[in-house]
Coordinates of C-alpha atoms in Angstrom, one line a residue:
N306 CA 21.2 -0.7 26.0
V307 CA 24.3 1.4 25.1
A308 CA 22.5 4.6 24.4
Q309 CA 20.3 4.3 27.5
A310 CA 23.3 3.5 29.7
D311 CA 25.2 6.4 28.3
A312 CA 22.3 8.8 29.0
S313 CA 22.1 7.3 32.6
M314 CA 25.8 8.0 33.1
K315 CA 25.4 11.5 31.9
E316 CA 22.7 12.0 34.6
G317 CA 25.3 10.9 37.2
K318 CA 23.9 7.4 37.7
W319 CA 25.8 4.1 37.9
A320 CA 23.1 1.6 37.0
R321 CA 25.0 -1.5 35.9
T322 CA 22.3 -4.0 36.8
K323 CA 19.6 -2.1 34.9
Y324 CA 21.3 -2.4 31.5
V325 CA 21.9 -6.1 31.1
G326 CA 22.1 -7.2 27.5
V327 CA 22.1 -10.5 25.6
S328 CA 25.0 -12.3 23.9
L329 CA 25.0 -12.5 20.1
V330 CA 26.9 -15.8 20.1
D331 CA 24.8 -18.7 18.9
K332 CA 21.8 -16.5 18.3
T333 CA 20.1 -16.5 14.9
L334 CA 20.2 -13.4 12.8
A335 CA 17.5 -13.2 10.2
V336 CA 18.7 -10.8 7.4
M337 CA 15.7 -9.6 5.6
G338 CA 16.9 -8.5 2.2
F339 CA 20.2 -10.1 1.0
G340 CA 21.6 -7.6 -1.4
K341 CA 24.9 -5.7 -1.0
V342 CA 24.2 -4.4 2.5
G343 CA 22.3 -7.4 3.8
S344 CA 25.0 -9.8 2.7
E345 CA 27.8 -7.7 4.3
V346 CA 25.8 -7.6 7.6
A347 CA 25.5 -11.4 7.4
R348 CA 29.2 -11.8 6.8
R349 CA 30.0 -9.6 9.8
A350 CA 27.4 -11.4 12.0
K351 CA 29.0 -14.7 11.2
G352 CA 32.3 -13.3 12.5
L353 CA 30.5 -12.5 15.8
G354 CA 29.5 -16.1 16.2
M355 CA 25.9 -15.8 15.1
K356 CA 23.9 -18.3 13.0
V357 CA 22.7 -16.4 9.9
I358 CA 19.6 -17.0 7.8
A359 CA 18.3 -14.7 5.2
H360 CA 15.1 -14.1 3.3
D361 CA 15.2 -12.5 -0.1
P362 CA 13.2 -13.9 -3.0
Y363 CA 15.7 -12.6 -5.5
A364 CA 19.0 -13.6 -3.8
S365 CA 21.3 -16.3 -5.2
A366 CA 21.4 -19.5 -3.1
D367 CA 25.0 -19.9 -4.3
R368 CA 26.1 -16.5 -3.1
A369 CA 24.4 -17.2 0.3
R370 CA 26.0 -20.6 0.6
A371 CA 29.4 -19.1 -0.2
I372 CA 29.3 -17.1 3.0
G373 CA 27.5 -19.8 5.1
V374 CA 24.0 -18.3 5.0
E375 CA 20.9 -20.3 4.6
L376 CA 18.1 -18.7 2.4
V377 CA 14.7 -19.3 3.9
S378 CA 11.1 -18.3 3.4
F379 CA 9.7 -15.2 5.1
D380 CA 7.7 -17.2 7.6
E381 CA 10.6 -19.5 8.4
A382 CA 12.8 -16.4 9.1
L383 CA 10.2 -15.0 11.4
G384 CA 10.0 -18.3 13.4
R385 CA 13.7 -18.9 13.6
G386 CA 15.2 -15.4 14.1
D387 CA 16.3 -14.0 17.4
F388 CA 17.5 -10.8 15.8
F389 CA 16.2 -9.2 12.6
S390 CA 18.2 -6.9 10.4
L391 CA 16.0 -5.3 7.7
H392 CA 17.5 -4.4 4.3
M393 CA 14.7 -4.9 1.8
P394 CA 13.4 -2.2 -0.6
L395 CA 10.0 -0.6 -0.2
T396 CA 7.7 -2.2 -2.7
D397 CA 4.0 -3.1 -2.8
S398 CA 4.8 -6.5 -1.4
T399 CA 7.1 -5.2 1.4
K400 CA 5.0 -2.2 2.6
G401 CA 3.9 -3.0 6.1
I402 CA 5.2 -6.6 5.9
F403 CA 6.3 -6.4 9.5
N404 CA 2.9 -6.1 11.1
K405 CA 0.8 -7.7 13.8
A406 CA 0.6 -11.1 12.0
A407 CA 4.4 -11.1 11.4
F408 CA 5.3 -10.2 15.0
A409 CA 3.0 -13.0 16.2
K410 CA 5.2 -15.5 14.4
M411 CA 8.4 -14.3 16.0
K412 CA 10.0 -15.8 19.1
K413 CA 9.2 -13.8 22.3
G414 CA 11.9 -11.3 22.9
A415 CA 13.0 -10.8 19.3
R416 CA 15.1 -7.7 18.5
I417 CA 14.7 -5.7 15.2
V418 CA 17.0 -3.3 13.5
N419 CA 15.5 -1.4 10.6
V420 CA 17.9 0.4 8.2
A421 CA 15.8 -0.4 5.1
R422 CA 12.7 1.8 4.7
G423 CA 10.4 2.9 7.5
E424 CA 7.2 1.7 5.8
V425 CA 8.3 -1.9 5.8
I426 CA 7.2 -1.9 9.5
N427 CA 3.7 -1.0 10.7
E428 CA 4.8 1.3 13.5
A429 CA 1.6 1.0 15.5
D430 CA 1.8 -2.8 15.4
L431 CA 5.5 -2.7 16.4
A432 CA 4.5 -0.5 19.4
V433 CA 2.0 -3.2 20.5
A434 CA 4.6 -6.0 20.0
L435 CA 7.0 -4.1 22.2
E436 CA 4.4 -3.5 24.8
E437 CA 3.5 -7.2 24.9
G438 CA 7.1 -8.3 24.9
T439 CA 7.0 -10.2 21.6
V440 CA 9.6 -7.7 20.5
A441 CA 12.1 -6.9 23.3
Q442 CA 13.9 -4.0 21.6
A443 CA 14.1 -2.2 18.3
A444 CA 16.6 0.1 16.7
L445 CA 15.2 2.3 14.0
D446 CA 17.1 4.5 11.5
V447 CA 14.1 5.0 9.2
F448 CA 10.5 5.9 9.8
C449 CA 7.2 5.9 7.9
S450 CA 7.3 9.7 8.0
E451 CA 10.6 11.5 8.3
P452 CA 11.1 13.2 10.5
P453 CA 8.6 11.2 12.7
E454 CA 5.4 12.9 13.3
E455 CA 4.5 14.3 16.8
G456 CA 3.1 11.4 18.8
N457 CA 4.9 8.6 17.0
P458 CA 4.4 5.6 19.2
L459 CA 8.1 4.5 19.0
V460 CA 10.3 7.5 19.4
N461 CA 10.1 8.0 23.1
R462 CA 10.1 4.4 24.2
P463 CA 13.0 3.3 26.3
D464 CA 13.1 -0.1 24.4
V465 CA 13.6 1.7 21.1
V466 CA 16.8 3.4 19.9
C467 CA 16.1 6.0 17.2
T468 CA 18.5 7.7 14.8
P469 CA 17.6 10.3 12.1
H470 CA 18.2 8.2 9.0
L471 CA 22.0 8.1 9.4
G472 CA 22.6 4.9 7.4
A473 CA 24.9 6.5 4.8
S474 CA 26.0 9.4 6.9
T475 CA 29.7 8.7 7.0
V476 CA 32.4 10.8 5.5
E477 CA 33.4 7.9 3.3
A478 CA 29.9 7.2 2.0
Q479 CA 29.3 10.9 1.3
E480 CA 32.6 11.1 -0.6
G481 CA 31.7 8.0 -2.6
V482 CA 28.3 9.5 -3.6
A483 CA 30.0 12.7 -4.6
V484 CA 32.5 10.8 -6.8
E485 CA 29.7 8.7 -8.3
I486 CA 27.7 11.8 -9.2
A487 CA 30.8 13.6 -10.7
E488 CA 31.6 10.5 -12.8
A489 CA 27.9 10.3 -14.0
V490 CA 28.0 14.0 -15.0
L491 CA 31.3 13.6 -16.9
G492 CA 29.9 10.5 -18.6
A493 CA 26.8 12.5 -19.7
L494 CA 28.9 15.4 -20.9
N495 CA 31.0 12.9 -22.9
G496 CA 27.9 11.4 -24.5
E497 CA 28.2 8.1 -22.7

């Protein structure tokens, strides 16, 4: 509710009771995709007092255990998660994986953060899940079409926070990419 509360304040309102949130302590975060980013999100969530489970068919159980994360099946993650943080790649098997059937398996009031790929979520099905209250809120940094098309069912919803694919838009990340590219060019020029 931070973005909505900020907009409300800028409109001159003081609506404290309208923007009541939920505590993260003792809630279960389901990290969907347990690679470099997903495992770092899991580590940080543990520091906030969350229980963390993860789904990733390619992740190492030893690596997960080392940071106190339980690897589970996709369906088990859906049933146990209170919050979902999406970090999986877009593949044939992940395209539209968060759809009507998946949302129906979630606890009522789940919250979803998608910083993976827009197409892992069926946007029309997410809009319905939000309308029905199955999903309480979503935060989306990625969309099926970027920028989202006119009439996207999620962009103007008050229960959805949208950002324009800012995941790696930090000064440090951009510098890191520039250095990586420069090193690759030098390596190519040196015949490596």
